[in-house]
CSV table of C-alpha atoms and ligand atoms in Angstrom, one decimal:
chain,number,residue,atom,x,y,z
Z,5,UNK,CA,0.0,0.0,0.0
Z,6,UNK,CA,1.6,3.6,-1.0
Z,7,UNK,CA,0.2,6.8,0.5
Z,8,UNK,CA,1.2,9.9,-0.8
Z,9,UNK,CA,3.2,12.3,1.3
Z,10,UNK,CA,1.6,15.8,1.4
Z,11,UNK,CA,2.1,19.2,3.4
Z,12,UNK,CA,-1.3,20.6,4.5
Z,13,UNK,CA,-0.1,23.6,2.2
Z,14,UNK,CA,-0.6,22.3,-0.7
Z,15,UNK,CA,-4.3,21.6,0.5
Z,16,UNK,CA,-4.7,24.9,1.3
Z,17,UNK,CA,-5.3,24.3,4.9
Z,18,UNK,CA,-3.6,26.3,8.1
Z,19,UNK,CA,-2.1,25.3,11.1
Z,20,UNK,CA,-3.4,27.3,14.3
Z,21,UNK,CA,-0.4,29.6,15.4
Z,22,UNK,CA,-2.4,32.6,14.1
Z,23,UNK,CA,-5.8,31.5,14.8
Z,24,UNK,CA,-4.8,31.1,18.4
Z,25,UNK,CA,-3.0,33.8,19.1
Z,26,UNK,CA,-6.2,36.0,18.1
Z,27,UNK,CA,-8.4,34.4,19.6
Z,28,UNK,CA,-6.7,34.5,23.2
Z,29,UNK,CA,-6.2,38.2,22.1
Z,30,UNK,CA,-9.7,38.9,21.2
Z,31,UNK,CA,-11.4,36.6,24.2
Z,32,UNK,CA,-12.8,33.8,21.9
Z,33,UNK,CA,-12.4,30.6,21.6
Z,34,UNK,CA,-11.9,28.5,18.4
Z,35,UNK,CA,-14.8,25.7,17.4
Z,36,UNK,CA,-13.1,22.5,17.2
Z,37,UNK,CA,-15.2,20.4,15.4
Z,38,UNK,CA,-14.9,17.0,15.0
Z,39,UNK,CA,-16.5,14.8,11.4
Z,40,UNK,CA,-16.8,11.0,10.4
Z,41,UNK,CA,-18.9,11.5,6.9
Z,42,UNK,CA,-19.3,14.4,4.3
Z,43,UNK,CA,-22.7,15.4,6.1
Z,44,UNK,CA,-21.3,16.6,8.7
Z,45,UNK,CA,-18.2,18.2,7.3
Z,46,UNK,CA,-20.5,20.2,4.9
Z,47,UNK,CA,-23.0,21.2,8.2
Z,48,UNK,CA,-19.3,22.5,9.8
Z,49,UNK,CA,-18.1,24.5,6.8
Z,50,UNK,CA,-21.0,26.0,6.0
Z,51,UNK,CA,-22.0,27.2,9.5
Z,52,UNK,CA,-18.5,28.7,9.3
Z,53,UNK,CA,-18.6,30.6,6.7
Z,54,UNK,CA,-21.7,31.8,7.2
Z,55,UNK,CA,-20.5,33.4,10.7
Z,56,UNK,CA,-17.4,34.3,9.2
Z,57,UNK,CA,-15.4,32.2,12.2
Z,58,UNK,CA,-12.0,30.2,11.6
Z,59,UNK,CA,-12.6,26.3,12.1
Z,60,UNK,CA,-10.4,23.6,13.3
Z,61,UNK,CA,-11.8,20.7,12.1
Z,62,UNK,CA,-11.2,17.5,14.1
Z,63,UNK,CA,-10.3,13.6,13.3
Z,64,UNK,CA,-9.7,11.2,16.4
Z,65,UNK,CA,-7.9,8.1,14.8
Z,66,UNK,CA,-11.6,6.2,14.8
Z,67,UNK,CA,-12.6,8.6,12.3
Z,68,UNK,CA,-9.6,8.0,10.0
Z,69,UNK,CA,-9.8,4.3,10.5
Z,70,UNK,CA,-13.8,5.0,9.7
Z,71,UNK,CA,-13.6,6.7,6.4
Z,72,UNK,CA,-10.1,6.1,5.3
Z,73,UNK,CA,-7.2,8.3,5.3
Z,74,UNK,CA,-7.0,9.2,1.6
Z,75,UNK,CA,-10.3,10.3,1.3
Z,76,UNK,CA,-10.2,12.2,4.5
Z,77,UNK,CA,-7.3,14.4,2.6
Z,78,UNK,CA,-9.4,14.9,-0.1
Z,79,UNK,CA,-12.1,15.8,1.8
Z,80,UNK,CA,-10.2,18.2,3.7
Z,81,UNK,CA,-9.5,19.8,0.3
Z,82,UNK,CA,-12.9,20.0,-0.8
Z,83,UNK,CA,-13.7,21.8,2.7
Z,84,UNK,CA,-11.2,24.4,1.7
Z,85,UNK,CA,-13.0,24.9,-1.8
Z,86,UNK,CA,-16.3,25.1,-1.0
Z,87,UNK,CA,-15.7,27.6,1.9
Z,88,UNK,CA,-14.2,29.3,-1.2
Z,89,UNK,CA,-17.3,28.5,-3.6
Z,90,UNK,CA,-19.8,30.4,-0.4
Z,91,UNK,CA,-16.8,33.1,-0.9
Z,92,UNK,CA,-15.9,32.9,2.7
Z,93,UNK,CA,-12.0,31.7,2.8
Z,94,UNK,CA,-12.0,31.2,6.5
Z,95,UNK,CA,-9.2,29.8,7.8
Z,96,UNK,CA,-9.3,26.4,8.4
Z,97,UNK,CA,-6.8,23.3,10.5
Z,98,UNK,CA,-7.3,19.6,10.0
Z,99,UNK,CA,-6.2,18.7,13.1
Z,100,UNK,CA,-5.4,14.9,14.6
Z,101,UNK,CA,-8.1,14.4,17.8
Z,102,UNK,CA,-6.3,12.1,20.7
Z,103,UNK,CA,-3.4,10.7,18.6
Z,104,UNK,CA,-1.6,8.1,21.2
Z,105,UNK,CA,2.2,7.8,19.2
Z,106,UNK,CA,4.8,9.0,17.5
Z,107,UNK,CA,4.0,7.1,14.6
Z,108,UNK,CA,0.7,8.3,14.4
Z,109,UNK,CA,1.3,11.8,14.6
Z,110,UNK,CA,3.5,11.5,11.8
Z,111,UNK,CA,1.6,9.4,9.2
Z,112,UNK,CA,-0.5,12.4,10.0
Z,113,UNK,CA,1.7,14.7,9.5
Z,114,UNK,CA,2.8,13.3,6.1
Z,115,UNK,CA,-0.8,13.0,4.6
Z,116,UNK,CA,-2.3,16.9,5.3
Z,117,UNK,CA,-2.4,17.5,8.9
Z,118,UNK,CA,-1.7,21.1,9.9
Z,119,UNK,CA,-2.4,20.3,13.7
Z,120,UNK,CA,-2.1,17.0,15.7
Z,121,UNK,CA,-2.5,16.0,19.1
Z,122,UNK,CA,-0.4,13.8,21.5
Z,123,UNK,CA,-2.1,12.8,24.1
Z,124,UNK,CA,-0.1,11.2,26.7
Z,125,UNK,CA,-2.2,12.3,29.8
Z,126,UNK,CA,-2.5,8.6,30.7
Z,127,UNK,CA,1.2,8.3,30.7
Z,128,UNK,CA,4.0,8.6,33.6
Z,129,UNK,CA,4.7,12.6,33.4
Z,130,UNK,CA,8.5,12.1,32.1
Z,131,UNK,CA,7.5,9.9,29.6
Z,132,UNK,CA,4.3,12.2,28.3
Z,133,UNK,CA,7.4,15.0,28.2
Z,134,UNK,CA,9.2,12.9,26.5
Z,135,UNK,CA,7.2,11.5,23.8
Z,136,UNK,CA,5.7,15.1,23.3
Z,137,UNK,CA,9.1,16.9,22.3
Z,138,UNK,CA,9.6,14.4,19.9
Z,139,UNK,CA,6.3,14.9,18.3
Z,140,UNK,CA,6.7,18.6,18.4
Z,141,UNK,CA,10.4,18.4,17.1
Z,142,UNK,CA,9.0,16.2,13.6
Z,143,UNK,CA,5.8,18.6,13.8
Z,144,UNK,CA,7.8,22.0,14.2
Z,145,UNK,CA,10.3,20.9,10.9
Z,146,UNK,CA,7.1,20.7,8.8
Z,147,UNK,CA,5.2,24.1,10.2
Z,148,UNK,CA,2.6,22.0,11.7
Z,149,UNK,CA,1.2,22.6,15.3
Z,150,UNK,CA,0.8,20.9,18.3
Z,151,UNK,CA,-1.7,20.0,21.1
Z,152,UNK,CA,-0.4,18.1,24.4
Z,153,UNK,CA,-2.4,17.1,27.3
Z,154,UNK,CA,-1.8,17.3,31.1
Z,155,UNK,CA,-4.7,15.8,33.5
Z,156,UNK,CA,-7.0,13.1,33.0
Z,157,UNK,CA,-10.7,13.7,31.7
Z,158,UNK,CA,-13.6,11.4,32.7
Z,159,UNK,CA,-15.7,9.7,30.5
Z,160,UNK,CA,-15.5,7.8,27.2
Z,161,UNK,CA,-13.0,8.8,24.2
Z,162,UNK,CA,-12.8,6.0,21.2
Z,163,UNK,CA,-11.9,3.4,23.3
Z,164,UNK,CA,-10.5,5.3,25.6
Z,165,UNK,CA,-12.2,5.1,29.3
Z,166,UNK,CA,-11.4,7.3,32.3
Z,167,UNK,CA,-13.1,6.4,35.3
Z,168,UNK,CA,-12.7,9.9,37.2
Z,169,UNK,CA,-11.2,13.0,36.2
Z,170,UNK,CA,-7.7,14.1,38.0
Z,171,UNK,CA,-7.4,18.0,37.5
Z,172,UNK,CA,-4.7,19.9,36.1
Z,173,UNK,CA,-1.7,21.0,38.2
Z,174,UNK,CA,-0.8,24.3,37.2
Z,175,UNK,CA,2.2,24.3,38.4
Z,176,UNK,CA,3.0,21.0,36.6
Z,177,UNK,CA,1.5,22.7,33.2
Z,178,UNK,CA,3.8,25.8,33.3
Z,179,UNK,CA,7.0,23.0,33.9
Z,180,UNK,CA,5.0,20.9,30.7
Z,181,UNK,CA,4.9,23.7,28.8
Z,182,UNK,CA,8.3,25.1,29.3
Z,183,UNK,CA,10.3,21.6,28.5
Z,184,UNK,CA,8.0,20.6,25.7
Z,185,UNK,CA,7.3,23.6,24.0
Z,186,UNK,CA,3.7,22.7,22.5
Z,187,UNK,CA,1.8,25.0,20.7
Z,188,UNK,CA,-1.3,24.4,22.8
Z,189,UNK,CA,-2.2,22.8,25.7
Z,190,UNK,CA,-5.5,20.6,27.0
Z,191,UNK,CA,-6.3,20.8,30.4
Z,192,UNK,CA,-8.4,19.1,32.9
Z,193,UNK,CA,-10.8,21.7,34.7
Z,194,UNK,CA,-13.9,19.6,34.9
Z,195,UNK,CA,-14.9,18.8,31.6
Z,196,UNK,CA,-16.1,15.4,30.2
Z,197,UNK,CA,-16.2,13.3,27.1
Z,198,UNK,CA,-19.1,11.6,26.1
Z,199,UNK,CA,-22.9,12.2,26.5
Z,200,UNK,CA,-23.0,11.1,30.3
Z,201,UNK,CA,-20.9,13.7,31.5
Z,202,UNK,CA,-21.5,13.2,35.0
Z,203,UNK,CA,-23.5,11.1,37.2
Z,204,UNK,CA,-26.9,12.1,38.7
Z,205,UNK,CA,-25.4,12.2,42.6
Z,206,UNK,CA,-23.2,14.4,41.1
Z,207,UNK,CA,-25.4,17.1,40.1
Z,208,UNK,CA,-27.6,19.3,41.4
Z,209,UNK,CA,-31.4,19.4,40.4
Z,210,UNK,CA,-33.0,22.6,39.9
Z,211,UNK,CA,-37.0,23.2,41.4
Z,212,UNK,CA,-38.0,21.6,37.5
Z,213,UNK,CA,-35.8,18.5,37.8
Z,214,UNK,CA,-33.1,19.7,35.2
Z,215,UNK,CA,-29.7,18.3,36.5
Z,216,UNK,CA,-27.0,20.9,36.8
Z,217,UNK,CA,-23.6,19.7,37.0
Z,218,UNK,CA,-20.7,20.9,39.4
Z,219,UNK,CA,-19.0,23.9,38.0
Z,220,UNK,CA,-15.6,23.8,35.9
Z,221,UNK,CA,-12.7,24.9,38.2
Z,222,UNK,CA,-12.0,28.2,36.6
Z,223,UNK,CA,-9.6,28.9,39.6
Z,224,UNK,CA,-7.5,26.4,38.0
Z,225,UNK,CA,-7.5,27.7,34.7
Z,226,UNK,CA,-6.7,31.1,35.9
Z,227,UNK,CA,-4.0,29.7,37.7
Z,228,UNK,CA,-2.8,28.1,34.4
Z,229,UNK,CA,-3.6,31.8,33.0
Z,230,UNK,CA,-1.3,33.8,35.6
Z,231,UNK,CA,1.7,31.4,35.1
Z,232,UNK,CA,1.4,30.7,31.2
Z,233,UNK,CA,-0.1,33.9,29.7
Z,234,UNK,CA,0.6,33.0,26.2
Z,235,UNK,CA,-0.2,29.7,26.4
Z,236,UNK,CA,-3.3,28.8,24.3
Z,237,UNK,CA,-5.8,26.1,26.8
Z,238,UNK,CA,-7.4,23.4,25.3
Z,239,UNK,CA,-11.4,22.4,26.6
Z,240,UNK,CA,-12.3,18.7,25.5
Z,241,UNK,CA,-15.4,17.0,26.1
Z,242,UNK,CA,-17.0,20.4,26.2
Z,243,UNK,CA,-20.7,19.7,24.7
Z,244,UNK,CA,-23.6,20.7,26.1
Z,245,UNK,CA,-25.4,17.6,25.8
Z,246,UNK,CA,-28.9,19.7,24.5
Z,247,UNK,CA,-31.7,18.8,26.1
Z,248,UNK,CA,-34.0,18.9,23.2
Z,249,UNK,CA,-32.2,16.9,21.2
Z,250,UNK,CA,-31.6,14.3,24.0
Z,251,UNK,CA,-35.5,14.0,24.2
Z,252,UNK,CA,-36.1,14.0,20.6
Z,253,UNK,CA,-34.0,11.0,20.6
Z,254,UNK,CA,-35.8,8.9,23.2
Z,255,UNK,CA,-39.3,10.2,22.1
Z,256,UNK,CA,-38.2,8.4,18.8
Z,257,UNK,CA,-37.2,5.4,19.9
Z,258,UNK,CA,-34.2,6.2,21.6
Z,259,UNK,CA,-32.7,5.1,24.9
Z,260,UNK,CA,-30.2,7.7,26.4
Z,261,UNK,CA,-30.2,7.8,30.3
Z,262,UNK,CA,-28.9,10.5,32.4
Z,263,UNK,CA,-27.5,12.5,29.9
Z,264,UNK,CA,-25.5,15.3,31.3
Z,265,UNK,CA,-23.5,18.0,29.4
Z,266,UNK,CA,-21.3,21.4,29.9
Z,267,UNK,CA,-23.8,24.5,30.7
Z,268,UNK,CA,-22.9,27.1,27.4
Z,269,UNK,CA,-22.5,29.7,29.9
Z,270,UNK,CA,-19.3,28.1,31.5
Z,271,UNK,CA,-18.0,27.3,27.9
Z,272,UNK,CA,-18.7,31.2,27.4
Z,273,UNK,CA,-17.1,32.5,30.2
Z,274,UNK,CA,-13.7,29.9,29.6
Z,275,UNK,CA,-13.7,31.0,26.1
Z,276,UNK,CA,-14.0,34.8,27.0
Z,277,UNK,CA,-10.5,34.2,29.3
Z,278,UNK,CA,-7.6,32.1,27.9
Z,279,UNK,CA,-9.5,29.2,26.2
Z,280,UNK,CA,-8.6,29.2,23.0
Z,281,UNK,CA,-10.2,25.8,21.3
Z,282,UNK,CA,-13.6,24.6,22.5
Z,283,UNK,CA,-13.9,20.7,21.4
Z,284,UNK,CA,-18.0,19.5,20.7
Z,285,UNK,CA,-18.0,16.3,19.0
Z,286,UNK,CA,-21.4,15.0,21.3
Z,287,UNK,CA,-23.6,17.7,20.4
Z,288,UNK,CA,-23.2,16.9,17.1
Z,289,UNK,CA,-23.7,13.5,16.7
Z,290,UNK,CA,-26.7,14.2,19.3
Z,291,UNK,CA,-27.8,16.8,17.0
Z,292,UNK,CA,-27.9,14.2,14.0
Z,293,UNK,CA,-28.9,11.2,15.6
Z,294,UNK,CA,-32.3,13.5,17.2
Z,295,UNK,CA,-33.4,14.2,13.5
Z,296,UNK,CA,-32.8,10.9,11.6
Z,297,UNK,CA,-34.6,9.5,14.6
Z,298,UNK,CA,-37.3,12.0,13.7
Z,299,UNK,CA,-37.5,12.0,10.2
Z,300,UNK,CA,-37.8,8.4,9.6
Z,301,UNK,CA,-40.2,8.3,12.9
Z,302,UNK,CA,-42.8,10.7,11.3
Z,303,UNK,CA,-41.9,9.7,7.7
Z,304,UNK,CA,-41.6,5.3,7.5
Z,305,UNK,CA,-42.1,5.2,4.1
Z,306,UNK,CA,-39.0,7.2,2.7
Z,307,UNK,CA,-36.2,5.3,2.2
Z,308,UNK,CA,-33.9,7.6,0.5
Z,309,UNK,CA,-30.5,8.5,2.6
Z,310,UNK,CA,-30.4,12.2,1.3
Z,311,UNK,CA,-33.9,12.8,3.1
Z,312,UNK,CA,-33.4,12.3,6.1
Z,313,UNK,CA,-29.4,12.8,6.2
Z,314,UNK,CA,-29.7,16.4,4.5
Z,315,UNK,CA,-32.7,17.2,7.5
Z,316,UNK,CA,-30.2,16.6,10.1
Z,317,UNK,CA,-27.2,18.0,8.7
Z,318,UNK,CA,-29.5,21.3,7.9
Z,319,UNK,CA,-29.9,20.7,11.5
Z,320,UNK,CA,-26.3,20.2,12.0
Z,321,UNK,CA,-25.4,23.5,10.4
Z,322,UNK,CA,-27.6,25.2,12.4
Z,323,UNK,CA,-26.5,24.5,15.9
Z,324,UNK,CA,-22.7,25.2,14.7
Z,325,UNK,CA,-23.6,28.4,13.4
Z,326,UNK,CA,-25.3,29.0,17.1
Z,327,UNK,CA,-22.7,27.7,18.8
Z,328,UNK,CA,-19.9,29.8,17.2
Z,329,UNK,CA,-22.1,32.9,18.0
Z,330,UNK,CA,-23.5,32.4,21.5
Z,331,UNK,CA,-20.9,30.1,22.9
Z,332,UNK,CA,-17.5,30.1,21.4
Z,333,UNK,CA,-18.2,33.9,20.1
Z,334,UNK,CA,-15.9,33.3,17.3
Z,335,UNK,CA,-18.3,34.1,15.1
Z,336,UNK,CA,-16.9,37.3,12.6
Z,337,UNK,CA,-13.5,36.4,13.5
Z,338,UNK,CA,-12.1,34.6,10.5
Z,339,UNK,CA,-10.7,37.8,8.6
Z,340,UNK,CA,-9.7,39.5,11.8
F,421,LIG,ZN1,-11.0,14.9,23.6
C-alpha cells in the first residue's frame, strides 16, 4: 500500500499559530469540530462561513480508521473549496483528535495535517514530556502545530475510558509547557467526554428537575492563566449535551439515560479568558442522531438517505452556526 506524502499547504489548509493567538487576544475561543462522513463536514463549513469564524476541524484516529485516510485528505480539500465556492475563505486546520504515538502523529503529518494532538495524559509525566518533544520536534520541521495534554478527563473517548477526572496542576503545566514547548495545551478543569458527563449524585437538580452539573474549576485555569499567559488552553469533552435533542432521541425510539452535558454559559465565560479551542463532537452527533430518529419516525415510508441525512445535517449546520455565535463567540473572526 503507497500513500502519498503531502504538506497541508498544498491543501490549502492552516495550522493554528495565528488562529490562536487572536483568539486569546480577542477573548474567543476557536470551534473544534470533529466529522466522520461528508454530512457533517458540509454542516461545519458552511456554519463557518456563514458566521465568518475560523474552524479547526477534528479527526480522532476512529474517524480516520472510519472513512479512510485518503479520502479524508481529499475531503479536507474539498472543505477548503467550498468555503471558497460560499466566498468565505475562513481559515481552516485539520487537526489529529487524541493521537496516542509517535507514529501516528506523523503518518498524520505526512498526509495533510496542519495540527495534531499527542495525548499522553495517561502516561507517567517524564514519559508524556518525552514522547511530546519528539512529536513537536517532527511537527515543528514541517510548520505543523501541536496539542499536548496534562490531567486526566472522565468519561468515554474512542476506546479510551477514564473512570474519574484528575485535575490539572498548574504548576506542573507551566513545567509541561516550558520543557515541551507545545503549541497548545489541553487541560483538565472539569470537563467530560461523552454524553453522560457526569453522574446524577453528582449534580444538582433545579426546582423543575433539570440536572446541573458541578462547575468547571475556573480557579485552575486562571492559575494556568497567571503562570502561562501565552499559552493557548485546550477544553475537551466540552458539549452541552442539548436537552431537546436528548428528548427528541428517546421520544423516537431512543434510549439515552442521564444525559449530562457542559452548561454554554461556563463554555462562554472559559472562552472569553484564555480558552482558546472549545472541542464539541457530542452535540453533534446528538444533534444528527435527534433528527434521523425523527425524520424516519414521522416519515416510514421514505427510504432515501439524502432525506433524512440532509434534515439533520440542515440541523447540523444550524446548531454550529449557534454555537460559534453564543458560545464560542468566534463568530466574525475569520478575517480579523
Ligand atoms: Zn477529547
Amino acid at each position: 500500500m503507497t500513500v502519498r506524502m503531502i504538506s497541508y499547504k498544498q491543501l490549502g489548509l492552516a495550522n493554528t499559530r495565528d488562529m490562536y493567538k487572536k483568539a486569546l487576544k480577542g477573548g474567543y475561543a476557536i470551534p473544534g469540530y470533529n466529522f466522520n462522513n461528508m454530512e457533517q463536514l458540509q454542516a461545519i463549513i458552511r456554519a463557518c462561513a456563514e458566521t465568518e469564524s475560523p474552524v479547526v476541524l477534528q479527526l480522532s484516529k476512529g474517524a480516520r480508521e472510519y472513512a479512510n485516510q485518503t479520502m479524508l485528505r481529499h475531503m479536507a480539500e474539498g472543505a477548503v473549496g467550498y468555503a471558497k465556492e460560499l466566498g468565505k475563505e475562513i481559515p481552516i486546520c485539520l487537526h489529529l483528535d487524541h493521537g496516542n504515538s509517535l507514529e501516528f502523529a506523523k503518518s498524520c503529518i505526512d498526509t495533510g495535517f496542519s495540527s495534531v494532538m499527542f495525548d499522553g495524559s495517561a502516561l507517567p509525566y517524564e514519559e508524556n514530556i518525552a514522547i511530546s518533544r519528539k512529536v513537536i520536534e517532527y511537527a515543528h520541521d514541517r510548520d505543523v502545530t501541536v496539542e499536548c495534554e496534562l490531567g486526566i478527563l472522565a468519561g468515554i473517548e474512542e476506546s479510551v475510558l477514564a473512570d474519574k477526572s484528575t485535575y490539572t496542576n498548574p504548576e506542573e503545566a507551566a513545567d509541561f509547557s516550558t520543557r515541551t514547548g507545545c503549541d497548545s495545551l489541553a487541560i483538565s478543569i472539569g470537563t467530560s467526554h461523552g454524553a453522560n458527563k457526569f453522574k446524577p449524585e453528582q449534580c444538582t437538580r433545579t426546582e423543575t428537575g433539570i440536572l446541573i452539573p458541578p462547575p468547571l474549576r475556573f480557579d485552575i485555569l486562571e492559575m494556568v492563566q497567571e503562570l502561562l499567559p501565552e499559552m493557548p488552553i485546550v477544553l475537551h469533552g466540552a458539549s452541552s449535551v442539548i436537552p431537546e435533542y436528548v428528548r427528541m432521541i428517546n421520544e423516537n425510539g431512543g434510549n439515552l439515560e442521564d444525559a449530562i452535558g457542559i452548561p454554554e454559559d461556563q463554555l462562554r465565560k472559559a472562552a472569553r479568558m484564555n480558552v482558546c479551542k472549545i472541542n464539541i463532537d457530542s452535540d453533534g452527533r446528538l444533534a444528527m442522531t435527534a433528527i434521523i430518529r425523527r425524520t424516519l419516525a414521522e416519515k416510514p415510508s421514505i427510504f432515501d438517505p439524502r432525506q433524512y441525512l440532509g434534515q439533520a445535517r440542515d440541523e447540523l449546520a444550524r446548531m454550529y452556526a449557534r454555537k460559534n455565535r453564543e458560545v464560542l463567540g468566534s463568530a466574525g473572526h475569520a478575517f480579523d
